[in-house]
Every structure is written in C-alpha cells, then in structure tokens.
PDB file of C-alpha atoms in Angstrom:
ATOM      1  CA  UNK A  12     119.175 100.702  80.715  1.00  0.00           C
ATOM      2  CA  UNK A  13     117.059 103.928  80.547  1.00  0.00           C
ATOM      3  CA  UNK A  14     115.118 104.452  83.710  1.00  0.00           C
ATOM      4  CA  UNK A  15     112.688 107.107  84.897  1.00  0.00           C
ATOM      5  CA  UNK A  16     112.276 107.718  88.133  1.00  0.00           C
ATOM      6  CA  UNK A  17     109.295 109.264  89.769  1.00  0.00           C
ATOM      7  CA  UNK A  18     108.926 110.203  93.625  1.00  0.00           C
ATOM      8  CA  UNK A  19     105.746 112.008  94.954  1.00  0.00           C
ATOM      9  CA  UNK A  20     105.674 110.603  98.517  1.00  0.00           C
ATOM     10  CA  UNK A  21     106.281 114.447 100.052  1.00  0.00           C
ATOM     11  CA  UNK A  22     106.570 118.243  99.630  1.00  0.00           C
ATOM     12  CA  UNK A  23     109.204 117.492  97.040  1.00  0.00           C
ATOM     13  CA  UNK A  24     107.444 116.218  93.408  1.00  0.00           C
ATOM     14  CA  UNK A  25     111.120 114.752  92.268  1.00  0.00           C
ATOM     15  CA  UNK A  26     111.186 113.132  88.638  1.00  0.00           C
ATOM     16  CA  UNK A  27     114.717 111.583  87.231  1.00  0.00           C
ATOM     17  CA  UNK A  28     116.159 109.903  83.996  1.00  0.00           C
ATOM     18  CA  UNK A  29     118.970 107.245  84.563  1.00  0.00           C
ATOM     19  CA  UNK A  30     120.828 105.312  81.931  1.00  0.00           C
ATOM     20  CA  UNK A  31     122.339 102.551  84.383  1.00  0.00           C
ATOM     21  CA  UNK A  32     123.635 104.193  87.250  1.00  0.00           C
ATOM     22  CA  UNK A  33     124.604 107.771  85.714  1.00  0.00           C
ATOM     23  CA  UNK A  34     121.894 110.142  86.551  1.00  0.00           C
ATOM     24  CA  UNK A  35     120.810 112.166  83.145  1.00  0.00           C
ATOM     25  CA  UNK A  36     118.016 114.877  84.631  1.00  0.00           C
ATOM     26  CA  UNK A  37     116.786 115.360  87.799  1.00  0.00           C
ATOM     27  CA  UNK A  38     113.772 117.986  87.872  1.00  0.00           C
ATOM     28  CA  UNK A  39     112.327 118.602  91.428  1.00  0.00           C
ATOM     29  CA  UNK A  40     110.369 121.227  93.483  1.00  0.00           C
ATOM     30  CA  UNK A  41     109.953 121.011  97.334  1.00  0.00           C
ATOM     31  CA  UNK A  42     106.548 123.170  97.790  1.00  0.00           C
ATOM     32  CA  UNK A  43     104.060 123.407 100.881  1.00  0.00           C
ATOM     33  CA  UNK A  44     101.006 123.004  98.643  1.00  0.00           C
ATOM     34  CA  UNK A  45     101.824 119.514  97.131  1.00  0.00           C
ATOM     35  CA  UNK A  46     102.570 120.379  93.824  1.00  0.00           C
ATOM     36  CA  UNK A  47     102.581 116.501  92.245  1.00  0.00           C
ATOM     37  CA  UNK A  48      98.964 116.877  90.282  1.00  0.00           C
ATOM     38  CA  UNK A  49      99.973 120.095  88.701  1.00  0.00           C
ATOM     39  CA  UNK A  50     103.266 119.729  88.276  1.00  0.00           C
ATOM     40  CA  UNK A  51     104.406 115.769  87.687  1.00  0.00           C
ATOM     41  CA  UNK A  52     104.081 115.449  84.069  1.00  0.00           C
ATOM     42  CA  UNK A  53     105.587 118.759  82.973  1.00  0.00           C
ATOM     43  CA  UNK A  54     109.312 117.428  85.505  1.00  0.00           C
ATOM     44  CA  UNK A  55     108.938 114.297  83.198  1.00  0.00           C
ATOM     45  CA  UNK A  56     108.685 116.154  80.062  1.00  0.00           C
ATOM     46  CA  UNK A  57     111.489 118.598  81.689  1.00  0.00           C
ATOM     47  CA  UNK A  58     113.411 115.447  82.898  1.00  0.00           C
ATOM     48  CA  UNK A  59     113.620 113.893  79.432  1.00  0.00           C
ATOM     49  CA  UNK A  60     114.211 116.595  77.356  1.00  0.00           C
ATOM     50  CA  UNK A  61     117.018 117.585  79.712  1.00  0.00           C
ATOM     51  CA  UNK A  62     118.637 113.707  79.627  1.00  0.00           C
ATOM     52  CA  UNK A  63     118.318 113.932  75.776  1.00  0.00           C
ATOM     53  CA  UNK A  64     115.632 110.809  75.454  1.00  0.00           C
ATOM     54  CA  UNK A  65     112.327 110.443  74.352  1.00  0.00           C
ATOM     55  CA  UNK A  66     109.685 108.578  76.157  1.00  0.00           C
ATOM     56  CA  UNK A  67     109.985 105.627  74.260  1.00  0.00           C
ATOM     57  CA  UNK A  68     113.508 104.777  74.988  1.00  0.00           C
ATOM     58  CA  UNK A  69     112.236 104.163  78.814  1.00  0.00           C
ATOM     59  CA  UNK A  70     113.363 100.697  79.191  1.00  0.00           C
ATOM     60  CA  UNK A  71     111.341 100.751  83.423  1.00  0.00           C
ATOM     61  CA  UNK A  72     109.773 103.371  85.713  1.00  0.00           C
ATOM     62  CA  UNK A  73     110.456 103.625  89.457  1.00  0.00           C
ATOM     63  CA  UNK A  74     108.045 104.787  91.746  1.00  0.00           C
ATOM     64  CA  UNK A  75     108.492 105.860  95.549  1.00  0.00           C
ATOM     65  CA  UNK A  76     106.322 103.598  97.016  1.00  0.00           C
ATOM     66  CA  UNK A  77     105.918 105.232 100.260  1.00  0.00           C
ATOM     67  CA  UNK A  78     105.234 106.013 102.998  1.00  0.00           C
ATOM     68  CA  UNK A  79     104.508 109.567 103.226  1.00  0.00           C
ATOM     69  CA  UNK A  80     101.306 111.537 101.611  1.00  0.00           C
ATOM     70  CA  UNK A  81      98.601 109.726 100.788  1.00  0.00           C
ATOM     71  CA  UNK A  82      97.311 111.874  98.118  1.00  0.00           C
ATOM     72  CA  UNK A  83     101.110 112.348  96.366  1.00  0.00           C
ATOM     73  CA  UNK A  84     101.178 108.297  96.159  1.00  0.00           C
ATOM     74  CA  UNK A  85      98.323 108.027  94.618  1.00  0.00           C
ATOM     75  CA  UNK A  86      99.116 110.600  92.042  1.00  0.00           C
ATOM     76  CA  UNK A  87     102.452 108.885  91.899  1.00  0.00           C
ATOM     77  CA  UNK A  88     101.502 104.871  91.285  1.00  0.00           C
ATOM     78  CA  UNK A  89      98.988 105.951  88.860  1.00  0.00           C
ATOM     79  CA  UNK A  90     101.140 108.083  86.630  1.00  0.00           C
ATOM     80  CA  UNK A  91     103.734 105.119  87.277  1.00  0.00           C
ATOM     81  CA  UNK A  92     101.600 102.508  85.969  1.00  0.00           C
ATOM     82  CA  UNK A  93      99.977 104.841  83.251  1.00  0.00           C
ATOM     83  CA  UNK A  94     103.373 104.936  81.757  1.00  0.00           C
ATOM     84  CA  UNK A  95     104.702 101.375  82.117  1.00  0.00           C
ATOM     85  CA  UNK A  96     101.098 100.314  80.452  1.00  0.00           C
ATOM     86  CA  UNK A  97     101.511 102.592  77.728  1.00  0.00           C
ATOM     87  CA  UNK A  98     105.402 102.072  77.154  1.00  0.00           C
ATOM     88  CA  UNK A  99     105.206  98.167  78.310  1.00  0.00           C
ATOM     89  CA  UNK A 100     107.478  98.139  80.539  1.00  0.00           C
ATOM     90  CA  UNK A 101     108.458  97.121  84.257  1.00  0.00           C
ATOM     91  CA  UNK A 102     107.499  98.898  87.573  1.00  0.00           C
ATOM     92  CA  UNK A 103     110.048  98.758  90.327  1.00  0.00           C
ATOM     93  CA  UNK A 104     108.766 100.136  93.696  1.00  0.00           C
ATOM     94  CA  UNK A 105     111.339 101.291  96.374  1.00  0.00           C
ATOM     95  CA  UNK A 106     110.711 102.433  99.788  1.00  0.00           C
ATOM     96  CA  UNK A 107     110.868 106.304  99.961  1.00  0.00           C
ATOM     97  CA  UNK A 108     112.605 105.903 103.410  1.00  0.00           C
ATOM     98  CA  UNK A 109     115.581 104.286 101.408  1.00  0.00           C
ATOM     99  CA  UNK A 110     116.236 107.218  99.298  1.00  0.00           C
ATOM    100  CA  UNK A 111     116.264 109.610 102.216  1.00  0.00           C
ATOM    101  CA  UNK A 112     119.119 107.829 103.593  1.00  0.00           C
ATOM    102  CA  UNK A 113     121.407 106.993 100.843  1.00  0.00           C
ATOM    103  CA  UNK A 114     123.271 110.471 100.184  1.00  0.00           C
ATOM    104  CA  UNK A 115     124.052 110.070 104.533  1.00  0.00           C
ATOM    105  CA  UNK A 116     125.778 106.806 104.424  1.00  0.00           C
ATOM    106  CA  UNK A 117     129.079 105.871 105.128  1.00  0.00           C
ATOM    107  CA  UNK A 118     129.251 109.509 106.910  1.00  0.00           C
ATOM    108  CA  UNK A 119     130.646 108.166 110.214  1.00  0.00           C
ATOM    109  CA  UNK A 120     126.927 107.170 111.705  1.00  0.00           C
ATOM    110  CA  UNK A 121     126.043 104.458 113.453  1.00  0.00           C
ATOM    111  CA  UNK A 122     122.216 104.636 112.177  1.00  0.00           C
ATOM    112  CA  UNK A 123     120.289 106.537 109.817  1.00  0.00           C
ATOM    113  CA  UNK A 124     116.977 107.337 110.799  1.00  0.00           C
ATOM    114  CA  UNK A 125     114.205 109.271 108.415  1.00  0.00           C
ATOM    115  CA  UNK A 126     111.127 110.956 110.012  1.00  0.00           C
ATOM    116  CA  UNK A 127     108.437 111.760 107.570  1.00  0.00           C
ATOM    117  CA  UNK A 128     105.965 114.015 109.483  1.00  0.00           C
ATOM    118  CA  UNK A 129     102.662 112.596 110.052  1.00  0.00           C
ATOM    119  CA  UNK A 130      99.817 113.922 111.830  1.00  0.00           C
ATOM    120  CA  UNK A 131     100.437 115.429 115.157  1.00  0.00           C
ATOM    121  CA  UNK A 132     103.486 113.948 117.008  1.00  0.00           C
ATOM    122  CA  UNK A 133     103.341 110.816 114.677  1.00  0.00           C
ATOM    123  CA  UNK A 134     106.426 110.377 112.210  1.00  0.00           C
ATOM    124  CA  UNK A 135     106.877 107.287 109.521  1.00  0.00           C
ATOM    125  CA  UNK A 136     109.921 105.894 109.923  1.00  0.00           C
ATOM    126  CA  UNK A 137     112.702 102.949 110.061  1.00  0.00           C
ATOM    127  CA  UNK A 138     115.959 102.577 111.393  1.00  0.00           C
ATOM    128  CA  UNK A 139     119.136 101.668 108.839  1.00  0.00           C
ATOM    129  CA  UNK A 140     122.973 101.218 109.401  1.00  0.00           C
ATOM    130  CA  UNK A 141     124.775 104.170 109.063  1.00  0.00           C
ATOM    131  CA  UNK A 142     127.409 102.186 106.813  1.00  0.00           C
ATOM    132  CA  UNK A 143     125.719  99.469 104.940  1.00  0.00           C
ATOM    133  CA  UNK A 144     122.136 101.028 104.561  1.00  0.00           C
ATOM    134  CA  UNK A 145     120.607  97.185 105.948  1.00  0.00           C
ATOM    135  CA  UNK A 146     117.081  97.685 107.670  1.00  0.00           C
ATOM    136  CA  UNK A 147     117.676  97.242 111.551  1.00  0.00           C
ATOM    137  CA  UNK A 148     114.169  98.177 112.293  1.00  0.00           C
ATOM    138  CA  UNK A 149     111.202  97.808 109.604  1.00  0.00           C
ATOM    139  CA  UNK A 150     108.595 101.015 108.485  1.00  0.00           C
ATOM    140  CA  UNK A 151     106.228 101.946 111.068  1.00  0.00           C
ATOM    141  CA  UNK A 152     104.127 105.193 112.007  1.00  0.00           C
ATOM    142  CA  UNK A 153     105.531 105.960 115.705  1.00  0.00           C
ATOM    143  CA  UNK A 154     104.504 108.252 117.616  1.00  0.00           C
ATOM    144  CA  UNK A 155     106.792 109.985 119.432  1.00  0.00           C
ATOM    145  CA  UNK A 156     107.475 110.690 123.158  1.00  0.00           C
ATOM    146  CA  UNK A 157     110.415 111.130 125.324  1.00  0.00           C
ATOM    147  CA  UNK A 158     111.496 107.400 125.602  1.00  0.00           C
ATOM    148  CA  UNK A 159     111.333 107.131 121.265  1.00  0.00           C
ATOM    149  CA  UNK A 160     114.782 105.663 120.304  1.00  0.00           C
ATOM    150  CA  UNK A 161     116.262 105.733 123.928  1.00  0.00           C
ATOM    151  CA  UNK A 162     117.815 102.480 123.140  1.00  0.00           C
ATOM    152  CA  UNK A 163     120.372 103.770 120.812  1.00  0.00           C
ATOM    153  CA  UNK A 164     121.232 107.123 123.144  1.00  0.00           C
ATOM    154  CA  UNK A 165     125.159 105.631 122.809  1.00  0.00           C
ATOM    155  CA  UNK A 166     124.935 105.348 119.754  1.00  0.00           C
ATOM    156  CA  UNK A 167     126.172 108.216 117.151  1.00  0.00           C
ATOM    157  CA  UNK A 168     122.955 108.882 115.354  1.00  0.00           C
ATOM    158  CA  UNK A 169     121.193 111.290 112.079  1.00  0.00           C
ATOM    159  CA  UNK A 170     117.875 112.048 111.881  1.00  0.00           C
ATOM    160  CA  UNK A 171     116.663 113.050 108.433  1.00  0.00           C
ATOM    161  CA  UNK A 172     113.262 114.514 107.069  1.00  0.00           C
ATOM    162  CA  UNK A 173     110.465 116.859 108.116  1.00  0.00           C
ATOM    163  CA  UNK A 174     109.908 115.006 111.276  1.00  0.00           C
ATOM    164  CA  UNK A 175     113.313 115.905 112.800  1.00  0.00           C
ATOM    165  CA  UNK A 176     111.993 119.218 113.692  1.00  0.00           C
ATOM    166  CA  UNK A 177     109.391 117.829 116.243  1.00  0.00           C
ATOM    167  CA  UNK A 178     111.686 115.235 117.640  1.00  0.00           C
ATOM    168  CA  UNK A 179     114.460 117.351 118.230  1.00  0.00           C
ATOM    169  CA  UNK A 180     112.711 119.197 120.567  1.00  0.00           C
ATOM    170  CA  UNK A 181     111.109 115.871 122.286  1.00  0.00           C
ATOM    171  CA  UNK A 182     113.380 112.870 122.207  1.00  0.00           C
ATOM    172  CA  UNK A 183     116.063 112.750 124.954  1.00  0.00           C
ATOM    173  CA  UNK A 184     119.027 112.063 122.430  1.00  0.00           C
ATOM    174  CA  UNK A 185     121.641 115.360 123.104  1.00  0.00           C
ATOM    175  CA  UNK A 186     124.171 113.619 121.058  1.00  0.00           C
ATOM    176  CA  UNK A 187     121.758 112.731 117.912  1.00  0.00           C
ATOM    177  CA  UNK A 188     122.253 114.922 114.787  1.00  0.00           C
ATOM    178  CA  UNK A 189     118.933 116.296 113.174  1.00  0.00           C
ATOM    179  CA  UNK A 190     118.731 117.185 109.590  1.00  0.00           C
ATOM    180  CA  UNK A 191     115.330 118.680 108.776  1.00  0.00           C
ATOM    181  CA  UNK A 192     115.507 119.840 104.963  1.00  0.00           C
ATOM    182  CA  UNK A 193     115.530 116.473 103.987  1.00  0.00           C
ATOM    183  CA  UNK A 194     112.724 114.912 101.280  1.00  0.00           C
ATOM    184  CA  UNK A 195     113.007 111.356  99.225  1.00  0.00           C
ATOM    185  CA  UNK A 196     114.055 112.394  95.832  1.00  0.00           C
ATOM    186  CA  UNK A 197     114.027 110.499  92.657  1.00  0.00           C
ATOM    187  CA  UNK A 198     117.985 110.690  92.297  1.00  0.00           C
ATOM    188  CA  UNK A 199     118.244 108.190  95.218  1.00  0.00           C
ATOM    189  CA  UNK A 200     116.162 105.886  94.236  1.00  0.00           C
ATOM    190  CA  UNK A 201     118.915 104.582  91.395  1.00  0.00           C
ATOM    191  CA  UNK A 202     120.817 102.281  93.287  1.00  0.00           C
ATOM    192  CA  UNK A 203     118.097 100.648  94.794  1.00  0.00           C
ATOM    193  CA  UNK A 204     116.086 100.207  91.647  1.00  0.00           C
ATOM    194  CA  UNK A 205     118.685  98.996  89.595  1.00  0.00           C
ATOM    195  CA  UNK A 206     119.787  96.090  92.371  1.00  0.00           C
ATOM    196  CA  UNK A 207     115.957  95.296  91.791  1.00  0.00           C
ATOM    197  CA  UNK A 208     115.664  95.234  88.227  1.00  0.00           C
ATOM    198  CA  UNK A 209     119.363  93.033  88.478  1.00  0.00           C
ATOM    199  CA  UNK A 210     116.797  90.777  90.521  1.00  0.00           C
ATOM    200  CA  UNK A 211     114.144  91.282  88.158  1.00  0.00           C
ATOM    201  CA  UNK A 212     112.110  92.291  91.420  1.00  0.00           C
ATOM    202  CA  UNK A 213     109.200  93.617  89.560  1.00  0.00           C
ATOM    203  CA  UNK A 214     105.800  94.615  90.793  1.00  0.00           C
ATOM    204  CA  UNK A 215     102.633  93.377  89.417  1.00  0.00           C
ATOM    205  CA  UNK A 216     100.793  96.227  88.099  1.00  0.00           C
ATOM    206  CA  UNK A 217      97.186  94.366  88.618  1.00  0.00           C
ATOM    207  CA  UNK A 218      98.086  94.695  92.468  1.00  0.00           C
ATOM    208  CA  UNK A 219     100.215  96.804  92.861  1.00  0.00           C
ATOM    209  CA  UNK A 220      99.211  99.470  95.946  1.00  0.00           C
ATOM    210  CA  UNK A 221     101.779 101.923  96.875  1.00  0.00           C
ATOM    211  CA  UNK A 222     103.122 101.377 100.805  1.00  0.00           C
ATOM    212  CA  UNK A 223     100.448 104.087 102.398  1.00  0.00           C
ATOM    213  CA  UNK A 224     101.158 102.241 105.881  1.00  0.00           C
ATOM    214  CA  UNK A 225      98.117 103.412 107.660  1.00  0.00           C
ATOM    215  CA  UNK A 226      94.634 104.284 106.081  1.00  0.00           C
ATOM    216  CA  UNK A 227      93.687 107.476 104.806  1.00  0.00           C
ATOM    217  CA  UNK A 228      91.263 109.928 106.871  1.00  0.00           C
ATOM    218  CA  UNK A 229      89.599 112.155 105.051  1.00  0.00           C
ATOM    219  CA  UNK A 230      87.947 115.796 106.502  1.00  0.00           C
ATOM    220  CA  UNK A 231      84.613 114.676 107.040  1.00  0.00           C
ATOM    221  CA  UNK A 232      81.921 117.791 105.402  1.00  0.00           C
ATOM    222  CA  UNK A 233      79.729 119.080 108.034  1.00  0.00           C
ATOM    223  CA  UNK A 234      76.000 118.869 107.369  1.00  0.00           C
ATOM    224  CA  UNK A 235      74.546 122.096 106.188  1.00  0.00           C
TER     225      UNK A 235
END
C-alpha cells in the first residue's frame, strides 16, 4: 500500500512516501521561520518523484495530528484532506508525540518523554515506555517547574524535542538524558499508520480537527 505521509506540527515541514512499511522518500527541512505554507507541496512533489510514484498511486495520506504549532496543523490537515478528497482516499491521523519517540525505543529507557516547546515554560507532552512505546501518561500542555516528573527520578529516563532545552535546566532529574534536536518527522509516522489502516482506523474528513490541545491566541493589533 502506497502511503504519503505529511507532518507539519513543528520547525521541521517533513513529507514521506511508503509502500507498506519500506520508506521510498523522505523530504524534510527543520527551519525557524515555519516553512510548511511555502514549502509543503514542493517536499510532496520532491517526495514522489524521489519514491518513483505519481500522485495517483496514493492508496492513504497520514497527517501529524498534533500537538505542536497551531498554524503548521492547520496548513497540514488541510493539505491532508485536500488530497484524500481529490485522490479519494483515507486519512489516518497519528499523534506527533508518537513519532518523536519511535527511533528511541528499545534503547535501554525506562520512559520516553517528548517536550514540544510551548509558550513560556509550557511544553506538550506525554509519557511512553521506553520498550513497548504504550502511553503511560496521556497528551497534556504542562508547565514546568522543579517538581515536573519527580515521580520517575529512579527511573532511567530521555527527553526528546525542543522543550528539553528549558527543562534541562529546571527539572531536578540529574540522571535524565535530554535530547534537544529532536522534531516529529513523517518517516515515523509509518508504523503507526499502517497498524491503523490494518484497523481501518480512519478519520472522518467532515470532522476531522487536528489535536491543537489548547486554543489558539492570536497577537491582538493595537488601535491606531
């Protein structure tokens, strides 16, 4: 089955072509300025000329669902949906935390734990078993302080993502690992997607919303 993948919850505008699990094309740029309006549609262009496939062999796109920047999910879901309307095909949603974790497990770590940076000291995140990838703790926004994840200071444990940065300098965890060039990435969102398609987990395109998590807040204009 010929999947593309699309993941625009970060800095890093990812696009990938799968045929089952092999991974054809991966095309992805991690850039300060949020590069997924400019730059999504020419990586799936790129990703599919590079896999050797045109368009219309795409048997199901997966999106990132989230959490992470509101403006790059909404880019995201509608170029997602554009192209399952237009192809008639499926839309699997994963959760972007997932793919952040899967190239860490079975690495020797009791937990896996990705930090998307937020505003200020808040982080999106979720805990998952260093071995098995299972969910201990669901998605929230935390925000962080010096008791954030004391509970698991005996445990051995990663932190992945942009938020590391910020909590390795505040949590009280002198035995955690912190990995901070970390971004979801459409590569690892293969696994997930195809266990969901197996499933025939599909999402409703009438309703479908991508997993934002907390509402958006704009800069409000000041009156001239």
């Amino acid at each position: 089955m010929k999947i593309l993948y699309l993941e625009t919850s970060s800095k890093n505008c990812s696009v990938a072509v799968s045929d089952d699990e092999k991974l054809l094309c991966l095309c992805e740029e991690v850039s300060e300025n949020y590069k997924q309006s400019e730059s999504l549609h020419t990586y799936v262009e790129w990703a599919l000329e590079g896999a050797g496939i045109s368009l219309q062999e795409i048997e199901a796109v997966s999106l990132g669902k989230g959490p992470g920047s509101y403006t790059g999910l909404r880019i995201g879901a509608a170029s997602a949906k554009g192209f399952c309307y237009g192809l008639r095909v499926p839309l699997v949603a994963v959760n972007s935390l997932e793919s952040m974790i899967e190239p860490f497990l079975g690495n020797n770590y009791d937990l896996i734990v990705p930090l998307i940076d937020a505003r200020r000291m808040e982080v999106y995140t979720a805990v998952y078993d260093g071995n098995t990838g299972k969910e201990i703790s669901e998605t929230e926004a935390k925000i962080l302080d010096e008791t954030s994840f004391q509970e698991f200071k005996d445990k051995k444990v990663l932190f992945v993502g942009d938020g590391a940065s910020k909590a390795k300098d505040i949590l009280q965890l002198p035995d955690a690992v912190f990995k901070e060039d970390v971004y979801p990435s459409a590569q690892y969102l293969i696994k997930k997607t195809l266990e969901k398609v197996e499933n025939k987990e599909f999402e409703d395109m009438a309703y479908f919303e991508p997993f934002y998590l907390k509402d958006f807040h704009g800069v409000k204009k000041k009156n001239p």
